[in-house]
Coordinates of C-alpha atoms in Angstrom, one line a residue:
M663 CA -50.4 -20.5 -18.2
T664 CA -49.8 -18.9 -14.8
M665 CA -46.4 -20.7 -14.7
F666 CA -45.5 -19.3 -18.1
A667 CA -46.4 -15.8 -17.1
S668 CA -44.4 -16.1 -14.0
L669 CA -41.4 -17.5 -15.9
T670 CA -41.7 -14.7 -18.5
S671 CA -41.7 -12.0 -15.8
K672 CA -38.7 -13.5 -14.3
I673 CA -36.7 -13.5 -17.6
L674 CA -37.8 -9.9 -18.1
S675 CA -36.7 -8.9 -14.6
L676 CA -33.3 -10.6 -15.1
S677 CA -32.9 -8.9 -18.5
T678 CA -33.7 -5.7 -16.9
S679 CA -31.2 -6.3 -14.1
D680 CA -28.5 -7.2 -16.7
H681 CA -29.2 -4.2 -18.7
A682 CA -29.0 -2.0 -15.6
S683 CA -25.6 -3.5 -14.8
V684 CA -24.3 -2.9 -18.3
V685 CA -25.4 0.7 -18.2
S686 CA -23.7 1.1 -14.8
L687 CA -20.5 -0.4 -16.0
N688 CA -20.6 1.8 -19.1
L689 CA -21.0 4.9 -17.0
F690 CA -18.3 3.9 -14.6
V691 CA -15.8 3.3 -17.4
A692 CA -16.7 6.6 -19.0
L693 CA -15.9 8.1 -15.5
L694 CA -12.6 6.5 -15.3
C695 CA -11.7 7.9 -18.7
A696 CA -12.8 11.3 -17.4
C697 CA -10.6 10.9 -14.3
I698 CA -7.5 10.2 -16.5
V699 CA -8.2 13.1 -18.8
I700 CA -8.8 15.6 -16.1
G701 CA -6.0 14.3 -14.0
H702 CA -3.7 14.9 -16.9
L703 CA -5.0 18.4 -17.3
L704 CA -4.5 19.2 -13.7
E705 CA -1.0 17.5 -13.6
E706 CA 0.9 20.8 -12.8
N707 CA -1.6 22.0 -10.2
R708 CA 0.2 22.2 -6.8
W709 CA -3.1 21.6 -4.8
M710 CA -4.6 18.6 -6.9
N711 CA -3.5 15.1 -7.4
E712 CA -5.3 12.1 -9.1
S713 CA -6.8 10.7 -6.0
I714 CA -8.5 14.0 -5.1
T715 CA -9.6 14.5 -8.8
A716 CA -11.3 11.0 -8.6
L717 CA -12.9 11.8 -5.3
L718 CA -14.5 15.0 -6.7
I719 CA -15.7 13.4 -9.9
G720 CA -17.2 10.7 -7.8
L721 CA -18.9 13.3 -5.5
C722 CA -20.3 15.2 -8.5
T723 CA -21.5 12.0 -10.0
G724 CA -23.2 10.9 -6.9
V725 CA -24.9 14.3 -6.8
V726 CA -26.2 13.9 -10.4
I727 CA -27.5 10.3 -9.8
L728 CA -29.1 11.5 -6.5
L729 CA -31.0 14.2 -8.4
I730 CA -32.0 11.9 -11.3
S731 CA -33.2 9.2 -8.8
R732 CA -35.0 11.7 -6.9
G733 CA -33.1 10.9 -3.7
K734 CA -33.3 7.1 -3.9
N735 CA -29.8 6.4 -5.1
S736 CA -26.4 7.9 -5.4
H737 CA -24.0 5.3 -6.7
L738 CA -23.6 2.9 -9.8
L739 CA -22.2 -0.1 -8.0
V740 CA -22.6 -1.5 -4.4
F741 CA -19.4 -1.5 -2.4
S742 CA -17.9 -4.9 -1.6
E743 CA -15.0 -5.4 0.6
D744 CA -14.4 -8.7 -1.3
L745 CA -14.0 -6.6 -4.6
F746 CA -11.6 -4.4 -2.8
F747 CA -9.4 -7.0 -1.1
I748 CA -9.4 -9.6 -3.9
Y749 CA -9.3 -7.5 -7.1
L750 CA -8.3 -3.9 -6.5
L751 CA -5.7 -4.0 -3.6
P752 CA -3.3 -6.8 -5.0
P753 CA -2.2 -4.9 -8.2
I754 CA -1.6 -1.7 -6.2
I755 CA 0.5 -3.3 -3.4
F756 CA 2.5 -5.6 -5.9
N757 CA 3.4 -2.7 -8.2
A758 CA 4.7 -0.7 -5.0
G759 CA 6.9 -3.7 -4.2
F760 CA 7.9 -4.2 -7.7
Q761 CA 9.0 -0.6 -8.4
V762 CA 10.0 0.6 -4.8
K763 CA 13.5 1.8 -4.5
K764 CA 14.8 -1.2 -2.6
K765 CA 18.0 0.5 -1.4
Q766 CA 16.2 3.2 0.4
F767 CA 13.5 0.7 1.7
F768 CA 15.9 -1.8 3.3
R769 CA 18.3 1.0 4.5
N770 CA 15.3 2.2 6.6
F771 CA 13.9 -1.3 7.1
V772 CA 14.1 -1.3 11.0
T773 CA 12.4 2.1 11.2
I774 CA 9.8 1.2 8.7
M775 CA 8.8 -1.9 10.7
A776 CA 8.7 0.0 14.0
F777 CA 6.4 2.8 12.4
G778 CA 4.3 0.0 10.6
A779 CA 4.0 -2.5 13.3
I780 CA 4.5 -1.0 16.7
G781 CA 3.1 2.5 15.5
T782 CA -0.2 0.8 14.3
I783 CA -0.7 -1.0 17.6
V784 CA 0.0 2.3 19.5
S785 CA -2.5 4.1 17.3
C786 CA -5.1 1.4 17.5
T787 CA -4.8 1.5 21.3
I788 CA -5.2 5.3 21.6
I789 CA -8.1 5.4 19.1
S790 CA -9.9 2.6 21.0
L791 CA -9.4 4.1 24.4
G792 CA -10.5 7.6 23.1
A793 CA -13.6 6.1 21.5
I794 CA -14.5 4.3 24.8
Q795 CA -14.1 7.5 26.7
F796 CA -16.1 9.8 24.4
F797 CA -18.6 7.6 22.5
K798 CA -20.3 6.5 25.7
K799 CA -21.3 10.2 26.3
L800 CA -23.0 10.2 22.9
D801 CA -26.2 8.6 22.0
I802 CA -24.9 6.5 19.2
G803 CA -26.1 3.0 20.1
T804 CA -24.7 0.1 22.2
F805 CA -21.2 -0.9 21.4
D806 CA -19.1 -3.6 23.3
L807 CA -15.3 -3.8 23.8
G808 CA -14.8 -5.7 20.5
D809 CA -16.6 -2.9 18.7
F810 CA -14.3 -0.3 20.1
L811 CA -11.2 -2.3 19.5
A812 CA -12.4 -2.8 15.9
I813 CA -12.9 0.9 15.6
G814 CA -9.3 1.4 16.6
A815 CA -8.0 -1.0 14.0
I816 CA -10.3 0.6 11.3
F817 CA -8.9 4.1 11.8
A818 CA -5.3 2.9 12.5
A819 CA -5.1 2.0 8.9
T820 CA -3.3 4.9 6.9
D821 CA -4.0 4.9 3.1
S822 CA -0.9 4.0 1.3
V823 CA -2.7 4.6 -2.0
C824 CA -3.2 8.2 -1.1
T825 CA 0.6 8.7 0.0
L826 CA 1.8 7.1 -3.1
Q827 CA 0.2 9.9 -5.2
V828 CA 1.0 12.6 -2.9
L829 CA 4.7 11.8 -2.5
N830 CA 7.1 11.3 -5.4
Q831 CA 9.9 8.8 -4.8
D832 CA 12.2 10.6 -7.3
E833 CA 11.9 13.9 -5.5
T834 CA 11.7 12.7 -2.0
P835 CA 13.1 9.1 -1.9
L836 CA 13.8 9.0 2.0
L837 CA 10.3 10.3 2.9
Y838 CA 8.7 8.1 0.3
S839 CA 10.3 4.9 1.6
L840 CA 9.5 5.8 5.2
V841 CA 5.8 6.7 4.5
F842 CA 5.1 4.1 1.9
G843 CA 6.9 1.3 3.6
E844 CA 5.2 2.1 7.0
G845 CA 1.9 2.4 4.9
V846 CA 2.3 -1.2 3.6
V847 CA 3.2 -2.8 7.0
N848 CA 0.5 -0.6 8.6
D849 CA -2.3 -1.9 6.2
A850 CA -1.2 -5.5 6.9
T851 CA -1.0 -5.0 10.6
S852 CA -4.4 -3.3 10.7
V853 CA -6.0 -6.0 8.8
V854 CA -4.4 -8.6 11.0
L855 CA -5.5 -6.8 14.1
F856 CA -9.1 -6.4 12.9
N857 CA -9.4 -10.1 11.9
A858 CA -7.7 -11.1 15.3
I859 CA -10.2 -8.8 17.2
Q860 CA -13.1 -10.3 15.3
S861 CA -12.2 -13.8 16.2
F862 CA -10.8 -13.1 19.6
D863 CA -12.7 -14.2 22.9
L864 CA -12.7 -10.9 24.8
T865 CA -14.5 -12.5 27.7
H866 CA -11.3 -14.2 29.0
L867 CA -8.7 -11.5 28.9
N868 CA -5.4 -12.6 30.6
H869 CA -1.6 -12.4 30.2
E870 CA -1.6 -15.7 28.5
A871 CA -4.1 -14.7 25.9
A872 CA -2.2 -11.5 25.3
F873 CA 1.0 -13.4 24.5
Q874 CA -0.8 -15.7 22.4
F875 CA -2.2 -12.8 20.4
L876 CA 1.4 -11.4 19.9
G877 CA 2.7 -14.8 18.9
N878 CA 0.0 -15.2 16.4
F879 CA 0.8 -11.8 15.0
F880 CA 4.5 -12.4 14.5
Y881 CA 3.8 -15.9 13.2
L882 CA 1.4 -14.5 10.6
F883 CA 3.8 -11.8 9.7
L884 CA 6.8 -14.3 9.3
L885 CA 4.9 -16.8 7.2
S886 CA 3.4 -14.1 4.9
T887 CA 6.8 -12.8 4.2
I888 CA 8.2 -16.2 3.6
L889 CA 5.3 -17.1 1.3
G890 CA 5.9 -13.9 -0.9
V891 CA 9.6 -14.6 -1.1
A892 CA 9.1 -18.2 -2.0
T893 CA 6.6 -17.3 -4.7
G894 CA 8.8 -14.8 -6.2
L895 CA 11.9 -17.2 -6.2
I896 CA 9.8 -20.0 -7.8
S897 CA 8.7 -17.7 -10.6
A898 CA 12.4 -16.6 -11.0
Y899 CA 13.8 -20.2 -11.1
V900 CA 11.0 -21.4 -13.6
I901 CA 11.5 -18.5 -16.1
K902 CA 15.3 -18.8 -15.8
K903 CA 15.4 -22.6 -16.5
L904 CA 12.6 -22.9 -19.1
Y905 CA 13.2 -19.5 -20.6
F906 CA 9.9 -18.9 -22.3
G907 CA 11.3 -15.8 -24.3
R908 CA 13.0 -18.0 -26.8
H909 CA 9.5 -18.9 -28.2
S910 CA 7.0 -16.4 -26.9
T911 CA 7.4 -13.2 -24.7
D912 CA 3.6 -13.4 -24.1
R913 CA 4.1 -16.5 -21.9
E914 CA 6.7 -15.2 -19.6
V915 CA 4.7 -12.0 -19.0
A916 CA 1.6 -13.9 -18.4
L917 CA 3.4 -16.2 -15.9
M918 CA 4.8 -13.2 -14.1
M919 CA 1.3 -11.7 -13.6
L920 CA -0.2 -15.0 -12.6
M921 CA 2.5 -15.8 -10.1
A922 CA 2.2 -12.4 -8.7
Y923 CA -1.6 -12.7 -8.2
L924 CA -1.2 -16.4 -6.9
S925 CA 1.0 -15.2 -4.1
Y926 CA -1.8 -13.0 -2.8
M927 CA -4.5 -15.6 -3.3
L928 CA -2.4 -18.2 -1.5
A929 CA -1.9 -16.0 1.4
E930 CA -5.7 -15.5 1.6
L931 CA -6.2 -19.3 1.3
F932 CA -3.9 -20.0 4.3
A933 CA -5.4 -17.1 6.2
L934 CA -2.2 -15.1 6.0
S935 CA -1.7 -11.4 5.2
G936 CA -2.1 -11.1 1.5
I937 CA -0.8 -7.5 1.5
L938 CA 2.7 -8.4 3.0
T939 CA 3.0 -11.5 0.9
V940 CA 2.3 -9.7 -2.5
F941 CA 4.5 -6.9 -1.5
F942 CA 7.5 -9.0 -0.9
C943 CA 6.7 -11.1 -3.9
G944 CA 7.0 -7.8 -5.9
I945 CA 10.4 -7.0 -4.4
V946 CA 11.8 -10.4 -5.0
M947 CA 10.3 -10.6 -8.6
S948 CA 11.9 -7.2 -9.4
H949 CA 15.3 -8.4 -8.1
Y950 CA 15.4 -11.8 -9.8
T951 CA 12.5 -12.7 -12.1
W952 CA 12.4 -9.4 -14.0
H953 CA 16.0 -9.7 -15.1
N954 CA 15.4 -13.3 -16.4
V955 CA 12.9 -12.1 -19.1
T956 CA 13.7 -10.6 -22.5
E957 CA 14.0 -6.9 -22.8
S958 CA 10.6 -6.4 -24.4
S959 CA 9.0 -8.4 -21.4
R960 CA 10.7 -6.1 -19.0
I961 CA 9.2 -3.0 -20.6
T962 CA 5.8 -4.7 -21.0
T963 CA 5.6 -5.9 -17.3
K964 CA 6.9 -2.6 -16.0
H965 CA 4.1 -0.6 -17.7
A966 CA 1.5 -3.4 -17.3
F967 CA 1.8 -3.5 -13.5
A968 CA 1.9 0.3 -13.3
T969 CA -1.2 0.5 -15.4
L970 CA -3.2 -2.0 -13.4
S971 CA -2.2 -0.2 -10.2
F972 CA -3.2 3.2 -11.6
L973 CA -6.6 1.9 -12.8
A974 CA -7.2 0.2 -9.4
E975 CA -6.4 3.3 -7.5
T976 CA -8.6 5.5 -9.6
F977 CA -11.5 3.0 -9.4
I978 CA -11.3 3.0 -5.6
F979 CA -11.2 6.8 -5.2
L980 CA -14.0 7.2 -7.6
Y981 CA -16.3 4.8 -5.8
V982 CA -15.4 6.3 -2.4
G983 CA -16.5 9.7 -3.7
M984 CA -19.9 8.4 -5.0
D985 CA -20.6 6.3 -2.0
A986 CA -20.2 9.2 0.3
L987 CA -23.7 10.3 -0.6
D988 CA -25.5 7.0 -0.1
I989 CA -28.9 8.1 1.0
E990 CA -29.6 4.9 2.9
K991 CA -26.8 5.5 5.4
W992 CA -27.4 9.2 5.8
R993 CA -31.2 8.7 6.4
F994 CA -30.3 7.1 9.8
V995 CA -28.4 10.2 11.0
S996 CA -30.6 12.8 9.5
D997 CA -32.5 13.4 12.7
S998 CA -29.2 14.1 14.7
P999 CA -26.5 15.6 12.4
G1000 CA -24.7 17.1 15.3
T1001 CA -24.0 13.6 16.7
S1002 CA -22.5 12.6 13.3
V1003 CA -20.4 15.6 13.1
A1004 CA -19.2 15.1 16.8
V1005 CA -18.2 11.5 16.1
S1006 CA -16.3 12.4 13.0
S1007 CA -14.6 15.2 14.7
I1008 CA -13.6 12.9 17.6
L1009 CA -12.3 10.2 15.3
M1010 CA -10.3 12.7 13.3
G1011 CA -8.8 14.1 16.5
L1012 CA -7.9 10.7 17.8
V1013 CA -6.3 9.7 14.4
M1014 CA -4.1 12.8 14.7
L1015 CA -3.2 12.1 18.4
G1016 CA -2.7 8.4 17.8
R1017 CA -0.2 9.2 14.9
A1018 CA 1.8 11.8 16.7
A1019 CA 2.1 9.4 19.7
F1020 CA 4.4 7.1 17.8
V1021 CA 5.8 9.1 14.8
F1022 CA 7.8 11.5 17.0
P1023 CA 9.0 9.1 19.8
L1024 CA 10.0 6.3 17.4
S1025 CA 11.8 8.8 15.3
F1026 CA 13.7 10.0 18.3
L1027 CA 14.7 6.4 19.0
S1028 CA 15.6 5.7 15.5
N1029 CA 17.9 8.8 15.4
L1030 CA 19.6 7.6 18.6
A1031 CA 20.7 4.4 16.8
K1032 CA 22.1 6.2 13.8
K1033 CA 25.6 7.8 14.1
N1034 CA 25.6 9.5 10.7
Q1035 CA 23.7 12.8 10.8
S1036 CA 22.7 12.5 7.2
E1037 CA 20.7 9.3 8.0
K1038 CA 18.8 10.8 10.9
I1039 CA 15.2 11.9 10.5
S1040 CA 14.9 15.7 11.0
I1041 CA 12.0 17.3 12.8
K1042 CA 10.8 18.7 9.5
Q1043 CA 10.8 15.3 7.9
Q1044 CA 8.9 13.9 11.1
V1045 CA 6.3 16.6 10.6
V1046 CA 5.9 15.6 6.9
I1047 CA 5.7 11.9 7.8
W1048 CA 3.0 12.6 10.6
W1049 CA 1.0 14.7 8.2
A1050 CA 1.2 12.4 5.1
G1051 CA 0.0 9.5 7.2
L1052 CA -3.1 11.2 8.5
M1053 CA -5.0 10.2 5.3
R1054 CA -7.5 7.5 5.6
G1055 CA -9.1 5.7 2.6
A1056 CA -10.1 2.5 1.0
V1057 CA -8.7 0.1 3.6
S1058 CA -10.6 1.9 6.5
M1059 CA -13.8 2.0 4.2
A1060 CA -13.5 -1.8 3.5
L1061 CA -13.0 -2.7 7.3
A1062 CA -15.8 -0.3 8.3
Y1063 CA -18.2 -2.0 5.8
N1064 CA -17.1 -5.4 6.9
K1065 CA -17.9 -4.5 10.6
F1066 CA -20.9 -2.3 10.5
T1067 CA -22.9 -3.5 7.3
R1068 CA -24.5 -6.7 6.0
S1069 CA -24.1 -7.1 2.3
G1070 CA -23.5 -3.3 1.9
H1071 CA -26.6 -2.3 3.9
T1072 CA -27.0 -0.9 7.4
E1073 CA -29.9 -1.8 9.7
L1074 CA -28.9 -0.1 13.0
R1075 CA -28.5 3.6 13.7
G1076 CA -25.1 3.1 15.5
N1077 CA -23.8 1.2 12.5
A1078 CA -25.0 3.9 10.1
I1079 CA -23.3 6.6 12.2
M1080 CA -19.9 4.7 12.1
I1081 CA -20.2 4.2 8.3
T1082 CA -21.1 7.8 7.7
S1083 CA -18.3 9.0 10.1
T1084 CA -15.8 6.7 8.3
I1085 CA -16.8 8.2 5.0
T1086 CA -16.4 11.6 6.4
V1087 CA -13.0 11.1 7.9
C1088 CA -11.8 9.4 4.7
L1089 CA -13.2 12.4 2.5
F1090 CA -11.9 15.1 4.8
S1091 CA -8.4 13.7 5.4
T1092 CA -7.8 12.7 1.7
M1093 CA -9.0 16.1 0.4
V1094 CA -7.7 18.4 3.0
F1095 CA -4.4 16.7 4.0
G1096 CA -3.8 15.4 0.5
M1097 CA -4.1 18.9 -1.0
L1098 CA -1.9 20.5 1.6
T1099 CA 0.9 17.8 1.6
K1100 CA 2.6 19.0 -1.6
P1101 CA 2.8 22.7 -0.3
L1102 CA 3.8 21.6 3.1
I1103 CA 6.7 19.6 1.6
R1104 CA 7.8 22.5 -0.6
Y1105 CA 7.6 24.8 2.4
L1106 CA 9.5 22.7 4.9
M1107 CA 12.1 21.4 2.5
P1108 CA 12.4 23.7 -0.6
H1109 CA 15.7 22.1 -1.7
Q1110 CA 14.4 18.6 -1.2
K1111 CA 14.6 17.6 -4.9
A1112 CA 18.2 18.8 -5.3
T1113 CA 19.5 17.2 -2.2
M1114 CA 17.7 14.0 -2.2
S1115 CA 18.2 13.0 -5.7
M1116 CA 21.6 11.8 -5.0
L1117 CA 20.0 9.1 -2.8
S1118 CA 17.7 8.0 -5.7
D1119 CA 18.0 4.4 -6.5
D1120 CA 17.7 3.8 -10.1
N1121 CA 18.3 0.0 -9.8
T1122 CA 14.6 -0.9 -10.1
P1123 CA 12.3 -1.9 -12.9
K1124 CA 11.7 1.8 -13.4
S1125 CA 15.0 2.1 -15.1
I1126 CA 15.9 -0.9 -17.2
H1127 CA 19.3 0.2 -18.2
I1128 CA 21.1 0.4 -14.8
P1129 CA 22.2 -2.6 -12.6
L1130 CA 20.0 -3.6 -9.8
L1131 CA 22.7 -3.6 -7.0
D1132 CA 26.0 -2.8 -8.6
G1133 CA 28.6 -3.7 -6.0
E1134 CA 31.5 -1.6 -7.4
Q1135 CA 29.3 1.5 -7.7
L1136 CA 28.0 1.2 -4.3
D1137 CA 31.3 0.5 -2.6
S1138 CA 32.7 3.7 -4.3
F1139 CA 29.6 5.9 -3.6
E1140 CA 29.6 8.2 -0.6
L1141 CA 26.8 10.1 0.6
P1142 CA 27.1 13.9 1.0
G1143 CA 28.4 14.8 4.3
S1144 CA 29.4 11.3 5.2
H1145 CA 32.8 10.5 6.7
Q1146 CA 35.4 9.0 4.4
D1147 CA 37.2 7.2 7.2
V1148 CA 34.1 5.0 8.1
P1149 CA 35.5 1.6 8.9
R1150 CA 35.1 -1.2 6.5
P1151 CA 32.2 -3.6 7.3
N1152 CA 34.5 -6.4 8.3
S1153 CA 35.1 -4.7 11.7
L1154 CA 32.9 -4.7 14.9
R1155 CA 33.2 -0.8 15.0
G1156 CA 32.1 -0.6 11.4
F1157 CA 29.0 -2.7 12.3
L1158 CA 28.1 -0.4 15.2
L1159 CA 28.5 2.7 13.2
R1160 CA 27.0 1.5 9.9
P1161 CA 25.0 -1.6 10.6
T1162 CA 22.8 -1.1 7.5
R1163 CA 25.7 -0.9 5.1
T1164 CA 27.3 -3.9 7.0
V1165 CA 24.2 -6.0 6.6
H1166 CA 24.0 -5.0 2.8
H1167 CA 27.6 -5.9 2.3
Y1168 CA 27.2 -9.4 3.5
W1169 CA 23.8 -9.9 1.8
R1170 CA 25.3 -8.8 -1.5
Q1171 CA 28.1 -11.4 -1.1
F1172 CA 25.5 -14.1 -0.4
D1173 CA 23.4 -12.9 -3.2
D1174 CA 26.2 -13.1 -5.8
A1175 CA 27.7 -16.3 -4.5
F1176 CA 24.5 -18.4 -4.0
M1177 CA 21.2 -16.7 -5.1
R1178 CA 21.8 -15.2 -8.4
P1179 CA 23.6 -18.1 -10.0
V1180 CA 20.4 -20.3 -9.1
F1181 CA 17.5 -17.7 -9.4
G1182 CA 19.1 -15.3 -12.0
G1183 CA 19.2 -11.7 -11.9
R1184 CA 21.4 -8.9 -13.1
G1185 CA 24.6 -10.6 -14.6
F1186 CA 23.0 -14.0 -14.7
V1187 CA 20.4 -13.7 -17.4
P1188 CA 19.9 -16.7 -19.6
F1189 CA 21.8 -16.7 -22.8
V1190 CA 20.2 -18.1 -25.9
P1191 CA 22.3 -18.2 -29.2
G1192 CA 20.6 -16.3 -31.9
S1193 CA 18.8 -13.9 -29.6
P1194 CA 20.1 -10.4 -30.5
T1195 CA 18.9 -8.8 -27.2
E1196 CA 20.4 -11.6 -25.0
R1197 CA 23.6 -11.7 -27.1
S1198 CA 24.1 -8.0 -26.6
T1199 CA 23.4 -8.4 -22.8
H1200 CA 25.8 -11.3 -22.7
D1201 CA 28.5 -9.5 -24.4
L1202 CA 28.1 -6.4 -22.2
S1203 CA 28.3 -8.6 -18.9
K1204 CA 31.9 -9.8 -20.1
P1205 CA 34.8 -8.1 -18.5

């Protein structure tokens, strides 16, 4: 009888737990709907964007839950870094690579890599050294060298999700490519640095260990990129050869989605950078795979990837807003609010200093390597890049939870202070800097939309009717203010003056001669007799 009563109580407890989960999910889905509706109503507001709207709704919801539960709880779901890295981040990064304006991205590839890789290391170093200098003077607990280096990696991670919603790649394509491209590489570099610090033996520091650390980093970067490119090319080849669209467009759409997600999971399986892998997989799939499917599948995949990315972004900001009021973490710092404010202020100052330490010097070096004045980064653009990259968000939150919590809970006062400080910095930077970014761009560059629209690259899945990389159009296109007597790319002087255009010229020749005939793409789409869509496309491609 006792066993029966015990079993009954367990079943009732499980049923209650399941019911609570269903209620929480229902409320969360309702809040996501509210974010979409309110974000639509505030679309024209110069101060607000969807990320800030989701944050505010999350904060208000947290307050309501806190009042209803009488100070015992403030959120519907428990934050999990696995949920973030495995389910929410992949669609965001893939969609960014899938719809990024590739001409702008690769035109500034060297600058983006310098900002994303070198800049992140510089920022991490400055934040770590500053934390060592200032935190030891505050009573926040005992931290070792590994903890301080981890803090540097956590707060060196910019939030590419925020910048995607603040900047518009149609209005400001150059700024968008620089800030977002840096953000993707920055996120990957920060995660790699964080994981390396976690597994690195800091008791035996020497020159050999430092070189080994750098070697592992470049090895990881290279392999992650190769894996993303390979996965994208495999998907393009399979869809081109088998051509699922002749029987079912659902299959080719499903295959594209699964291959995109598979690239991320393979990177995680082999301990590589999933962020870089899925980003380059998105670029390759937009260049080859997307042109191999039917027209209806192109429209479907374009909107499906964008919708998944949008929902993931909204989910992240909504939860961060609610988790900001988690009573468990704030209880540890309630006896010393001044310390928590001081730590948050110091971290915010170090973030601003660390970003300035590489944005302006690297921009100066980048400008020295560019002969054409129109390709140089002006001081106003540098200020916008510095400002837009000050935002911290879900990546910093996930890394902080990974370092300073166990299963979402904090047990030490020092860890609780770091969690609450991370939340404060993320909220402050996203809301304050996010709200001021749009007005700042309009103030510094009032004619940005008119002048930069000519640089817009419509050859992406965002526009399904314009060729991806039309050689004749690009050869005849001249930038405003550019010199008409620039030597052709087949001369050494031409390479020194316009190395980006030269590399692109030879890449296009290689792409047309070898890559597209094998993997498909614009002008090499499969032709199936009896298919009206493909017949029209085939006819248009004839001279």
